[in-house]
Amino acid sequence: MTVADAARPVLVLDFDGTVCIGDAPVWAYAEAVIAGLLDDASIADRGGDASGALDADIRARLGAFLDGEPGSPTYIDGYAAVAALAADRLTADQLQRAYLTSRRALADGSIPVSTPAGLHGLLSELGGRVERVLLTNAPDDGVRETLTTLSLDEVIDRVVTDAGKPGGWSTLLPELIGDRSPSTVLTIGDIWGNDLAAPLRAGCATALIDRFAHRAGPAHAIARTFEALYPDVRAWAADPKGFVDARPIDLDATAGLGTAIGIGTLSPAAPSTSSTS
């Protein structure tokens, strides 16, 4: 890191559900999980009707969650939903293999994804005065290729994969904050417990993309889409301390948040390296 970098505010972005949007990667994971389930001997022995019913059930329940249908169970994201729907049939290792299969498909470009409208322009606008960091739990395979496909590689200064959030924040935050005021670091993501809880408690600025209106925890800015947060990002970049001071958060009220399975952190059944942030 140069002296100039150390003086700049830092914008920290999650990958899945933040800069890379669309449900196709989740469905690719679901397809790999379903394939694993249908290979299960106990399912195969019951014949085609049982296999077809299981396939249809997972697709219907995942689709209902992703469409935000009332009454759908609350999961932190689509990846956690898939893992939970298959948790009583597949081991954690099998789920992880299915996840990595889906990430290889993402890497080779066979899964359609997009980026929030106007994000390239926003990041380009911030270039030079804000360090733009992508920080994700996802493995490197699939992340860099997708950034290139979306033309975001040219407006992101640094990429950190396999970050191990939320536990990984214990080493990541001291490096990101350095000698800066914590308010000069803004973290943006779609899973409060993974992406925002630790930075918020460290004094950083935070912005939550709350697609499903789960309201898992507080943030300095909250919206259903990343696009709706652009004015907040600009306000923070112009005056980080003023941005945080104008949006006080009672940190004592966050104690215990982000620990409930399916709300703020990854379910133990979810793929261990999935971004889901």
PDB file of C-alpha atoms in Angstrom, residues 10-13 130-134 155-158:
ATOM      1  CA  VAL A  10     -11.703   2.660   1.573  1.00  0.00           C
ATOM      2  CA  LEU A  11     -14.870   1.301  -0.021  1.00  0.00           C
ATOM      3  CA  VAL A  12     -15.262  -2.428   0.697  1.00  0.00           C
ATOM      4  CA  LEU A  13     -17.688  -4.316  -1.524  1.00  0.00           C
ATOM      5  CA  VAL A 130     -11.338   6.261  -2.758  1.00  0.00           C
ATOM      6  CA  GLU A 131      -9.637   2.866  -2.663  1.00  0.00           C
ATOM      7  CA  ARG A 132     -12.123   0.348  -4.088  1.00  0.00           C
ATOM      8  CA  VAL A 133     -11.778  -3.130  -2.578  1.00  0.00           C
ATOM      9  CA  LEU A 134     -13.776  -6.249  -3.397  1.00  0.00           C
ATOM     10  CA  VAL A 155     -12.744   0.067 -11.565  1.00  0.00           C
ATOM     11  CA  ILE A 156     -11.709  -2.093  -8.591  1.00  0.00           C
ATOM     12  CA  ASP A 157      -8.288  -1.563  -7.049  1.00  0.00           C
ATOM     13  CA  ARG A 158      -7.937  -4.735  -5.013  1.00  0.00           C
TER      14      ARG A 158
END
